[in-house]
CSV table of N, CA and C in Angstrom, one decimal:
chain,number,residue,atom,x,y,z
A,1,MET,N,0.8,-1.2,0.0
A,1,MET,CA,0.0,0.0,0.0
A,1,MET,C,0.9,1.2,0.0
A,2,ARG,N,0.5,2.2,-0.8
A,2,ARG,CA,1.2,3.5,-0.9
A,2,ARG,C,0.3,4.6,-0.4
A,3,THR,N,0.9,5.7,0.1
A,3,THR,CA,0.1,6.8,0.5
A,3,THR,C,0.5,8.1,-0.2
A,4,LEU,N,-0.4,8.8,-0.8
A,4,LEU,CA,-0.2,10.1,-1.4
A,4,LEU,C,-0.9,11.2,-0.6
A,5,ILE,N,-0.1,12.2,-0.3
A,5,ILE,CA,-0.6,13.4,0.3
A,5,ILE,C,-0.6,14.5,-0.7
A,6,VAL,N,-1.8,14.9,-1.1
A,6,VAL,CA,-2.0,16.0,-2.1
A,6,VAL,C,-2.2,17.3,-1.3
A,7,LEU,N,-1.3,18.2,-1.4
A,7,LEU,CA,-1.2,19.4,-0.7
A,7,LEU,C,-1.4,20.6,-1.6
A,8,ARG,N,-2.4,21.5,-1.3
A,8,ARG,CA,-2.5,22.7,-2.1
A,8,ARG,C,-1.6,23.8,-1.4
A,9,HIS,N,-0.9,24.6,-2.1
A,9,HIS,CA,-0.1,25.7,-1.5
A,9,HIS,C,-1.0,26.5,-0.6
A,10,ALA,N,-0.4,27.1,0.5
A,10,ALA,CA,-1.1,27.9,1.4
A,10,ALA,C,-1.4,29.3,0.8
A,11,LYS,N,-2.2,30.1,1.6
A,11,LYS,CA,-2.6,31.4,1.1
A,11,LYS,C,-1.5,32.3,0.6
A,12,ALA,N,-1.7,32.7,-0.7
A,12,ALA,CA,-0.7,33.6,-1.3
A,12,ALA,C,-1.2,35.0,-1.5
A,13,ALA,N,-0.2,35.9,-1.5
A,13,ALA,CA,-0.5,37.3,-1.8
A,13,ALA,C,-0.8,37.6,-3.2
A,14,HIS,N,-1.6,38.6,-3.5
A,14,HIS,CA,-1.9,39.1,-4.8
A,14,HIS,C,-1.3,40.5,-4.9
A,15,LEU,N,-0.1,40.6,-5.5
A,15,LEU,CA,0.6,41.8,-5.6
A,15,LEU,C,0.6,42.4,-7.0
A,16,PRO,N,0.1,43.6,-7.2
A,16,PRO,CA,0.1,44.1,-8.6
A,16,PRO,C,1.5,44.1,-9.2
A,17,GLY,N,1.5,43.7,-10.5
A,17,GLY,CA,2.8,43.7,-11.2
A,17,GLY,C,3.7,42.5,-11.0
A,18,LEU,N,3.3,41.6,-10.0
A,18,LEU,CA,4.2,40.5,-9.7
A,18,LEU,C,3.7,39.3,-10.5
A,19,ALA,N,4.6,38.6,-11.2
A,19,ALA,CA,4.2,37.4,-12.0
A,19,ALA,C,3.6,36.4,-11.1
A,20,ASP,N,2.7,35.6,-11.6
A,20,ASP,CA,2.0,34.6,-10.8
A,20,ASP,C,2.9,33.6,-10.2
A,21,ARG,N,4.0,33.2,-10.9
A,21,ARG,CA,4.9,32.3,-10.3
A,21,ARG,C,5.7,32.8,-9.1
A,22,GLU,N,5.7,34.2,-9.0
A,22,GLU,CA,6.5,34.8,-8.0
A,22,GLU,C,5.7,35.2,-6.7
A,23,ARG,N,4.4,34.9,-6.7
A,23,ARG,CA,3.6,35.3,-5.6
A,23,ARG,C,4.0,34.6,-4.3
A,24,PRO,N,4.3,35.4,-3.2
A,24,PRO,CA,4.7,34.8,-1.9
A,24,PRO,C,3.5,34.4,-1.1
A,25,LEU,N,3.8,33.7,0.0
A,25,LEU,CA,2.7,33.4,0.9
A,25,LEU,C,2.4,34.6,1.8
A,26,THR,N,1.2,34.7,2.2
A,26,THR,CA,0.9,35.8,3.2
A,26,THR,C,1.3,35.3,4.6
A,27,GLY,N,1.2,36.1,5.6
A,27,GLY,CA,1.5,35.7,7.0
A,27,GLY,C,0.7,34.5,7.4
A,28,ARG,N,-0.6,34.6,7.1
A,28,ARG,CA,-1.5,33.5,7.4
A,28,ARG,C,-1.1,32.2,6.6
A,29,GLY,N,-0.7,32.4,5.4
A,29,GLY,CA,-0.2,31.3,4.6
A,29,GLY,C,1.0,30.6,5.2
A,30,GLU,N,1.9,31.4,5.7
A,30,GLU,CA,3.1,30.8,6.3
A,30,GLU,C,2.7,30.0,7.5
A,31,ARG,N,1.8,30.5,8.3
A,31,ARG,CA,1.3,29.8,9.5
A,31,ARG,C,0.6,28.5,9.1
A,32,ASP,N,-0.3,28.6,8.1
A,32,ASP,CA,-1.1,27.4,7.7
A,32,ASP,C,-0.2,26.3,7.1
A,33,ALA,N,0.9,26.7,6.4
A,33,ALA,CA,1.8,25.7,5.8
A,33,ALA,C,2.5,25.0,6.9
A,34,ALA,N,3.0,25.7,7.9
A,34,ALA,CA,3.6,25.0,9.0
A,34,ALA,C,2.6,24.1,9.7
A,35,ARG,N,1.4,24.6,9.9
A,35,ARG,CA,0.4,23.7,10.6
A,35,ARG,C,0.0,22.5,9.8
A,36,ALA,N,0.0,22.6,8.4
A,36,ALA,CA,-0.3,21.4,7.6
A,36,ALA,C,0.8,20.3,7.9
A,37,GLY,N,2.0,20.7,7.9
A,37,GLY,CA,3.1,19.8,8.2
A,37,GLY,C,2.9,19.2,9.6
A,38,GLU,N,2.6,20.0,10.6
A,38,GLU,CA,2.3,19.5,11.9
A,38,GLU,C,1.2,18.5,11.9
A,39,GLU,N,0.1,18.8,11.2
A,39,GLU,CA,-1.1,17.9,11.2
A,39,GLU,C,-0.7,16.5,10.5
A,40,ILE,N,0.1,16.6,9.4
A,40,ILE,CA,0.5,15.4,8.7
A,40,ILE,C,1.4,14.5,9.7
A,41,ARG,N,2.4,15.1,10.3
A,41,ARG,CA,3.2,14.4,11.3
A,41,ARG,C,2.4,13.9,12.5
A,42,GLY,N,1.4,14.7,12.9
A,42,GLY,CA,0.6,14.3,14.0
A,42,GLY,C,-0.3,13.1,13.7
A,43,ALA,N,-0.6,12.9,12.4
A,43,ALA,CA,-1.4,11.8,12.0
A,43,ALA,C,-0.6,10.5,11.8
A,44,GLY,N,0.7,10.7,12.1
A,44,GLY,CA,1.6,9.5,12.0
A,44,GLY,C,2.2,9.3,10.6
A,45,LEU,N,1.9,10.2,9.7
A,45,LEU,CA,2.4,10.1,8.4
A,45,LEU,C,3.9,10.6,8.3
A,46,ARG,N,4.7,9.9,7.6
A,46,ARG,CA,6.1,10.2,7.4
A,46,ARG,C,6.5,10.2,5.9
A,47,PRO,N,6.2,11.3,5.3
A,47,PRO,CA,6.6,11.4,3.9
A,47,PRO,C,8.1,11.1,3.6
A,48,GLU,N,8.3,10.4,2.5
A,48,GLU,CA,9.7,10.1,2.1
A,48,GLU,C,10.2,11.0,1.0
A,49,ALA,N,9.2,11.6,0.2
A,49,ALA,CA,9.5,12.4,-0.9
A,49,ALA,C,8.5,13.5,-1.1
A,50,VAL,N,8.9,14.6,-1.5
A,50,VAL,CA,8.0,15.8,-1.8
A,50,VAL,C,8.3,16.2,-3.3
A,51,PHE,N,7.2,16.2,-4.1
A,51,PHE,CA,7.3,16.7,-5.4
A,51,PHE,C,6.5,18.0,-5.4
A,52,CYS,N,7.1,19.1,-5.9
A,52,CYS,CA,6.6,20.4,-5.7
A,52,CYS,C,6.7,21.3,-6.9
A,53,SER,N,5.7,22.1,-7.2
A,53,SER,CA,5.8,23.1,-8.2
A,53,SER,C,6.9,24.1,-7.9
A,54,PRO,N,7.5,24.6,-8.9
A,54,PRO,CA,8.6,25.6,-8.6
A,54,PRO,C,8.1,27.0,-8.3
A,55,ALA,N,6.8,27.3,-8.3
A,55,ALA,CA,6.3,28.6,-7.9
A,55,ALA,C,6.7,29.0,-6.5
A,56,VAL,N,6.9,30.2,-6.2
A,56,VAL,CA,7.4,30.7,-4.9
A,56,VAL,C,6.4,30.2,-3.8
A,57,ARG,N,5.1,30.3,-4.0
A,57,ARG,CA,4.2,30.0,-3.0
A,57,ARG,C,4.2,28.5,-2.7
A,58,THR,N,4.4,27.6,-3.7
A,58,THR,CA,4.4,26.2,-3.4
A,58,THR,C,5.7,25.8,-2.8
A,59,ARG,N,6.8,26.4,-3.2
A,59,ARG,CA,8.1,26.1,-2.6
A,59,ARG,C,8.1,26.4,-1.1
A,60,ARG,N,7.6,27.6,-0.8
A,60,ARG,CA,7.6,28.0,0.6
A,60,ARG,C,6.6,27.1,1.4
A,61,THR,N,5.5,26.7,0.9
A,61,THR,CA,4.6,25.8,1.6
A,61,THR,C,5.3,24.5,1.9
A,62,ALA,N,5.9,23.9,0.9
A,62,ALA,CA,6.6,22.7,1.1
A,62,ALA,C,7.8,22.8,2.1
A,63,GLU,N,8.5,23.9,2.0
A,63,GLU,CA,9.7,24.1,3.0
A,63,GLU,C,9.2,24.2,4.4
A,64,LEU,N,8.1,24.9,4.6
A,64,LEU,CA,7.5,25.1,6.0
A,64,LEU,C,6.9,23.8,6.5
A,65,ALA,N,6.2,23.1,5.6
A,65,ALA,CA,5.5,21.9,6.0
A,65,ALA,C,6.5,20.7,6.3
A,66,PHE,N,7.6,20.7,5.5
A,66,PHE,CA,8.5,19.5,5.5
A,66,PHE,C,9.9,20.0,5.6
A,67,PRO,N,10.3,20.7,6.6
A,67,PRO,CA,11.7,21.3,6.7
A,67,PRO,C,12.8,20.2,6.8
A,68,GLU,N,12.4,19.0,7.1
A,68,GLU,CA,13.4,17.9,7.3
A,68,GLU,C,13.6,17.2,6.0
A,69,LEU,N,12.8,17.4,4.9
A,69,LEU,CA,12.9,16.7,3.7
A,69,LEU,C,13.6,17.4,2.6
A,70,GLU,N,14.2,16.7,1.7
A,70,GLU,CA,14.7,17.3,0.4
A,70,GLU,C,13.5,17.4,-0.5
A,71,ILE,N,13.3,18.5,-1.2
A,71,ILE,CA,12.1,18.7,-2.0
A,71,ILE,C,12.6,18.7,-3.5
A,72,SER,N,11.8,18.0,-4.3
A,72,SER,CA,12.1,17.9,-5.7
A,72,SER,C,11.1,18.8,-6.4
A,73,TYR,N,11.7,19.9,-7.0
A,73,TYR,CA,10.9,20.9,-7.7
A,73,TYR,C,10.7,20.4,-9.2
A,74,GLU,N,9.4,20.2,-9.5
A,74,GLU,CA,9.0,19.7,-10.9
A,74,GLU,C,8.2,20.7,-11.6
A,75,ARG,N,8.8,21.3,-12.7
A,75,ARG,CA,8.1,22.4,-13.4
A,75,ARG,C,6.7,21.9,-14.0
A,76,GLU,N,6.6,20.6,-14.2
A,76,GLU,CA,5.3,20.1,-14.8
A,76,GLU,C,4.2,20.3,-13.9
A,77,ILE,N,4.4,20.5,-12.6
A,77,ILE,CA,3.3,20.6,-11.6
A,77,ILE,C,2.6,21.9,-11.7
A,78,TYR,N,3.4,23.0,-12.1
A,78,TYR,CA,2.8,24.3,-12.3
A,78,TYR,C,1.8,24.3,-13.4
A,79,GLU,N,0.5,24.7,-13.1
A,79,GLU,CA,-0.6,24.8,-14.1
A,79,GLU,C,-0.9,23.4,-14.7
A,80,ALA,N,-0.7,22.3,-13.9
A,80,ALA,CA,-0.9,21.0,-14.4
A,80,ALA,C,-2.4,20.5,-14.2
A,81,TYR,N,-2.8,19.6,-15.1
A,81,TYR,CA,-4.0,18.9,-14.9
A,81,TYR,C,-3.8,17.6,-14.3
A,82,PRO,N,-4.8,16.9,-13.8
A,82,PRO,CA,-4.6,15.6,-13.1
A,82,PRO,C,-3.7,14.6,-13.9
A,83,GLU,N,-3.9,14.4,-15.2
A,83,GLU,CA,-3.1,13.5,-15.9
A,83,GLU,C,-1.6,13.8,-15.9
A,84,GLU,N,-1.3,15.1,-16.0
A,84,GLU,CA,0.1,15.6,-15.9
A,84,GLU,C,0.7,15.3,-14.5
A,85,LEU,N,-0.1,15.5,-13.5
A,85,LEU,CA,0.3,15.3,-12.1
A,85,LEU,C,0.6,13.8,-11.9
A,86,LEU,N,-0.3,12.9,-12.5
A,86,LEU,CA,-0.1,11.5,-12.4
A,86,LEU,C,1.2,11.1,-13.1
A,87,ASP,N,1.6,11.8,-14.2
A,87,ASP,CA,2.9,11.5,-14.9
A,87,ASP,C,4.0,11.8,-13.9
A,88,VAL,N,4.0,12.8,-13.2
A,88,VAL,CA,5.0,13.1,-12.2
A,88,VAL,C,5.1,12.0,-11.2
A,89,LEU,N,4.0,11.6,-10.6
A,89,LEU,CA,3.9,10.6,-9.6
A,89,LEU,C,4.4,9.2,-10.1
A,90,ARG,N,4.1,8.9,-11.4
A,90,ARG,CA,4.5,7.7,-12.0
A,90,ARG,C,6.0,7.5,-12.1
A,91,ARG,N,6.7,8.6,-12.0
A,91,ARG,CA,8.2,8.6,-12.0
A,91,ARG,C,8.8,8.4,-10.6
A,92,ALA,N,8.0,8.4,-9.6
A,92,ALA,CA,8.5,8.2,-8.2
A,92,ALA,C,9.2,6.9,-8.1
A,93,ASP,N,10.2,6.9,-7.3
A,93,ASP,CA,11.0,5.6,-6.9
A,93,ASP,C,10.0,4.6,-6.5
A,94,PRO,N,10.0,3.4,-7.0
A,94,PRO,CA,9.0,2.3,-6.6
A,94,PRO,C,9.1,1.9,-5.2
A,95,GLY,N,10.2,2.2,-4.5
A,95,GLY,CA,10.4,1.8,-3.1
A,95,GLY,C,9.8,2.8,-2.1
A,96,LEU,N,9.3,4.0,-2.6
A,96,LEU,CA,8.7,5.0,-1.7
A,96,LEU,C,7.3,4.6,-1.3
A,97,GLY,N,7.1,4.7,0.0
A,97,GLY,CA,5.7,4.4,0.5
A,97,GLY,C,4.8,5.6,0.7
A,98,THR,N,5.4,6.7,1.1
A,98,THR,CA,4.5,7.9,1.3
A,98,THR,C,5.2,9.1,0.5
A,99,VAL,N,4.4,9.7,-0.3
A,99,VAL,CA,4.8,10.8,-1.2
A,99,VAL,C,3.9,12.0,-1.0
A,100,VAL,N,4.4,13.2,-1.1
A,100,VAL,CA,3.6,14.4,-1.1
A,100,VAL,C,3.7,15.1,-2.5
A,101,LEU,N,2.6,15.5,-3.0
A,101,LEU,CA,2.6,16.3,-4.2
A,101,LEU,C,2.0,17.7,-3.8
A,102,CYS,N,2.8,18.7,-3.9
A,102,CYS,CA,2.4,20.1,-3.5
A,102,CYS,C,2.2,20.9,-4.8
A,103,GLY,N,1.0,21.4,-5.0
A,103,GLY,CA,0.8,22.1,-6.2
A,103,GLY,C,-0.4,23.1,-6.1
A,104,HIS,N,-1.1,23.3,-7.2
A,104,HIS,CA,-2.0,24.4,-7.4
A,104,HIS,C,-3.4,23.9,-7.8
A,105,ASN,N,-4.4,24.6,-7.4
A,105,ASN,CA,-5.8,24.3,-7.9
A,105,ASN,C,-5.9,24.9,-9.3
A,106,PRO,N,-6.7,24.4,-10.2
A,106,PRO,CA,-7.6,23.3,-9.9
A,106,PRO,C,-7.0,21.9,-10.0
A,107,GLY,N,-5.8,21.8,-10.5
A,107,GLY,CA,-5.2,20.5,-10.7
A,107,GLY,C,-5.1,19.6,-9.5
A,108,VAL,N,-4.6,20.1,-8.4
A,108,VAL,CA,-4.5,19.2,-7.2
A,108,VAL,C,-5.8,18.7,-6.7
A,109,HIS,N,-6.8,19.6,-6.7
A,109,HIS,CA,-8.1,19.2,-6.2
A,109,HIS,C,-8.7,18.2,-7.2
A,110,GLU,N,-8.6,18.4,-8.5
A,110,GLU,CA,-9.1,17.4,-9.4
A,110,GLU,C,-8.4,16.1,-9.3
A,111,LEU,N,-7.1,16.1,-9.0
A,111,LEU,CA,-6.4,14.9,-8.8
A,111,LEU,C,-6.9,14.1,-7.7
A,112,ALA,N,-7.1,14.8,-6.5
A,112,ALA,CA,-7.6,14.1,-5.3
A,112,ALA,C,-8.9,13.5,-5.6
A,113,LEU,N,-9.8,14.3,-6.2
A,113,LEU,CA,-11.2,13.8,-6.5
A,113,LEU,C,-11.1,12.7,-7.5
A,114,GLY,N,-10.3,12.8,-8.5
A,114,GLY,CA,-10.2,11.8,-9.5
A,114,GLY,C,-9.6,10.4,-9.0
A,115,LEU,N,-8.7,10.5,-8.1
A,115,LEU,CA,-8.1,9.3,-7.5
A,115,LEU,C,-9.0,8.6,-6.5
A,116,ALA,N,-9.7,9.4,-5.7
A,116,ALA,CA,-10.5,8.8,-4.6
A,116,ALA,C,-11.9,9.2,-4.4
A,117,GLY,N,-12.4,10.1,-5.3
A,117,GLY,CA,-13.8,10.5,-5.2
A,117,GLY,C,-14.0,11.5,-4.1
A,118,GLY,N,-15.2,11.7,-3.7
A,118,GLY,CA,-15.5,12.6,-2.6
A,118,GLY,C,-16.2,13.9,-3.2
A,119,ASP,N,-16.6,14.7,-2.2
A,119,ASP,CA,-17.3,15.9,-2.5
A,119,ASP,C,-16.8,16.9,-1.5
A,120,TYR,N,-15.8,17.6,-1.7
A,120,TYR,CA,-15.2,18.6,-0.7
A,120,TYR,C,-14.4,19.6,-1.5
A,121,GLY,N,-14.3,20.8,-0.8
A,121,GLY,CA,-13.5,21.9,-1.4
A,121,GLY,C,-12.0,21.6,-1.1
A,122,PHE,N,-11.2,22.5,-1.6
A,122,PHE,CA,-9.7,22.3,-1.5
A,122,PHE,C,-9.1,23.7,-1.4
A,123,ARG,N,-9.3,24.4,-0.3
A,123,ARG,CA,-8.9,25.8,-0.1
A,123,ARG,C,-7.4,25.8,0.1
A,124,PRO,N,-6.7,27.0,0.0
A,124,PRO,CA,-5.3,27.1,0.2
A,124,PRO,C,-4.9,26.5,1.5
A,125,GLY,N,-3.8,25.7,1.4
A,125,GLY,CA,-3.2,25.0,2.6
A,125,GLY,C,-3.9,23.7,3.0
A,126,ALA,N,-4.9,23.3,2.2
A,126,ALA,CA,-5.6,22.0,2.5
A,126,ALA,C,-4.8,20.8,1.9
A,127,PHE,N,-5.1,19.7,2.5
A,127,PHE,CA,-4.5,18.5,2.0
A,127,PHE,C,-5.4,17.3,2.1
A,128,ALA,N,-5.2,16.3,1.2
A,128,ALA,CA,-6.0,15.0,1.2
A,128,ALA,C,-4.9,13.9,1.3
A,129,VAL,N,-5.3,12.9,2.1
A,129,VAL,CA,-4.4,11.7,2.2
A,129,VAL,C,-5.2,10.6,1.5
A,130,ILE,N,-4.5,10.0,0.6
A,130,ILE,CA,-5.1,9.0,-0.3
A,130,ILE,C,-4.3,7.7,-0.3
A,131,GLU,N,-4.9,6.6,0.1
A,131,GLU,CA,-4.2,5.3,0.0
A,131,GLU,C,-4.3,4.7,-1.4
A,132,LEU,N,-3.2,4.2,-1.9
A,132,LEU,CA,-3.2,3.6,-3.2
A,132,LEU,C,-2.7,2.2,-3.2
A,133,GLY,N,-3.4,1.4,-4.0
A,133,GLY,CA,-2.9,0.0,-4.1
A,133,GLY,C,-1.9,-0.3,-5.2
A,134,ALA,N,-2.0,0.5,-6.2
A,134,ALA,CA,-1.1,0.3,-7.4
A,134,ALA,C,0.3,0.9,-7.1
A,135,PRO,N,1.3,0.3,-7.8
A,135,PRO,CA,2.6,0.9,-7.7
A,135,PRO,C,2.6,2.3,-8.4
A,136,TRP,N,3.5,3.1,-8.0
A,136,TRP,CA,3.6,4.5,-8.6
A,136,TRP,C,3.5,4.5,-10.1
A,137,ALA,N,4.3,3.6,-10.7
A,137,ALA,CA,4.4,3.6,-12.2
A,137,ALA,C,3.1,3.2,-12.8
A,138,ASP,N,2.1,2.6,-12.1
A,138,ASP,CA,0.9,2.1,-12.7
A,138,ASP,C,-0.3,2.9,-12.2
A,139,LEU,N,-0.1,4.1,-11.6
A,139,LEU,CA,-1.1,4.9,-11.0
A,139,LEU,C,-2.1,5.4,-12.0
A,140,HIS,N,-3.4,5.3,-11.8
A,140,HIS,CA,-4.4,5.8,-12.7
A,140,HIS,C,-5.6,6.4,-11.8
A,141,LEU,N,-6.3,7.3,-12.4
A,141,LEU,CA,-7.5,7.8,-11.7
A,141,LEU,C,-8.4,6.7,-11.3
A,142,GLY,N,-9.1,6.9,-10.1
A,142,GLY,CA,-10.1,5.9,-9.6
A,142,GLY,C,-9.5,4.8,-8.8
A,143,GLU,N,-8.1,4.8,-8.6
A,143,GLU,CA,-7.5,3.7,-7.9
A,143,GLU,C,-7.1,4.0,-6.4
A,144,GLY,N,-7.7,5.1,-5.9
A,144,GLY,CA,-7.3,5.4,-4.5
A,144,GLY,C,-8.5,5.4,-3.6
A,145,ARG,N,-8.2,5.6,-2.3
A,145,ARG,CA,-9.2,5.7,-1.2
A,145,ARG,C,-8.8,6.8,-0.3
A,146,LEU,N,-9.7,7.8,-0.2
A,146,LEU,CA,-9.5,8.9,0.7
A,146,LEU,C,-9.6,8.5,2.1
A,147,VAL,N,-8.5,8.7,2.9
A,147,VAL,CA,-8.5,8.2,4.3
A,147,VAL,C,-8.5,9.4,5.2
A,148,ALA,N,-8.1,10.6,4.8
A,148,ALA,CA,-8.1,11.8,5.7
A,148,ALA,C,-8.0,13.0,4.8
A,149,ARG,N,-8.5,14.1,5.3
A,149,ARG,CA,-8.3,15.4,4.7
A,149,ARG,C,-8.3,16.5,5.8
A,150,TRP,N,-7.7,17.6,5.5
A,150,TRP,CA,-7.5,18.7,6.5
A,150,TRP,C,-7.6,20.0,5.8
A,151,ASP,N,-8.3,21.0,6.4
A,151,ASP,CA,-8.4,22.3,5.9
A,151,ASP,C,-8.0,23.3,7.0
A,152,PRO,N,-7.1,24.2,6.7
A,152,PRO,CA,-6.6,25.1,7.8
A,152,PRO,C,-7.7,26.0,8.4
A,153,HIS,N,-8.7,26.2,7.6
A,153,HIS,CA,-9.8,27.1,8.1
A,153,HIS,C,-10.7,26.4,9.0
A,154,SER,N,-11.1,25.2,8.7
A,154,SER,CA,-12.0,24.5,9.6
A,154,SER,C,-11.4,23.4,10.5
A,155,GLY,N,-10.1,23.1,10.1
A,155,GLY,CA,-9.5,22.1,10.9
A,155,GLY,C,-10.1,20.7,10.7
A,156,GLU,N,-10.9,20.6,9.6
A,156,GLU,CA,-11.6,19.4,9.3
A,156,GLU,C,-10.7,18.2,9.0
A,157,GLU,N,-11.0,17.1,9.6
A,157,GLU,CA,-10.2,15.9,9.4
A,157,GLU,C,-11.2,14.8,9.1
A,158,GLY,N,-10.6,13.7,8.7
A,158,GLY,CA,-11.4,12.5,8.4
A,158,GLY,C,-11.8,12.4,7.0
A,159,SER,N,-12.6,11.4,6.7
A,159,SER,CA,-13.1,11.3,5.3
A,159,SER,C,-14.5,11.2,5.2
């Protein structure tokens, strides 16, 4: 069994004239990103790899949530659709048990729903924990089971 944690970047600032890729986290975003990491560790999850969009807001989210891990920045995650995100995950080392994918909406939300179904929102800083039976290389939509989710605004957990 493998575990995928799909994490949306935390709250980002909208600054006039700043390119979308360069948008930083807000103060609340910084706090929420750190809290997401605490919630993940508190649930007993121990990610072994983090695949992250190279945008400033996703990089900072991953750094705050997983300060102990090396982060792999994958340009394909920026503005990606679920199938493109699956392609990134399919390249994961087959020996990895728990992986984080940190990216942007709508792609990460659609990926989580596509893998495991459900009916929930995916606000900034939210994550979904999905159990997968297939090896990373054989991952396809519909093959997961939502086991937990968390939202920094509501603190909602469970499935």
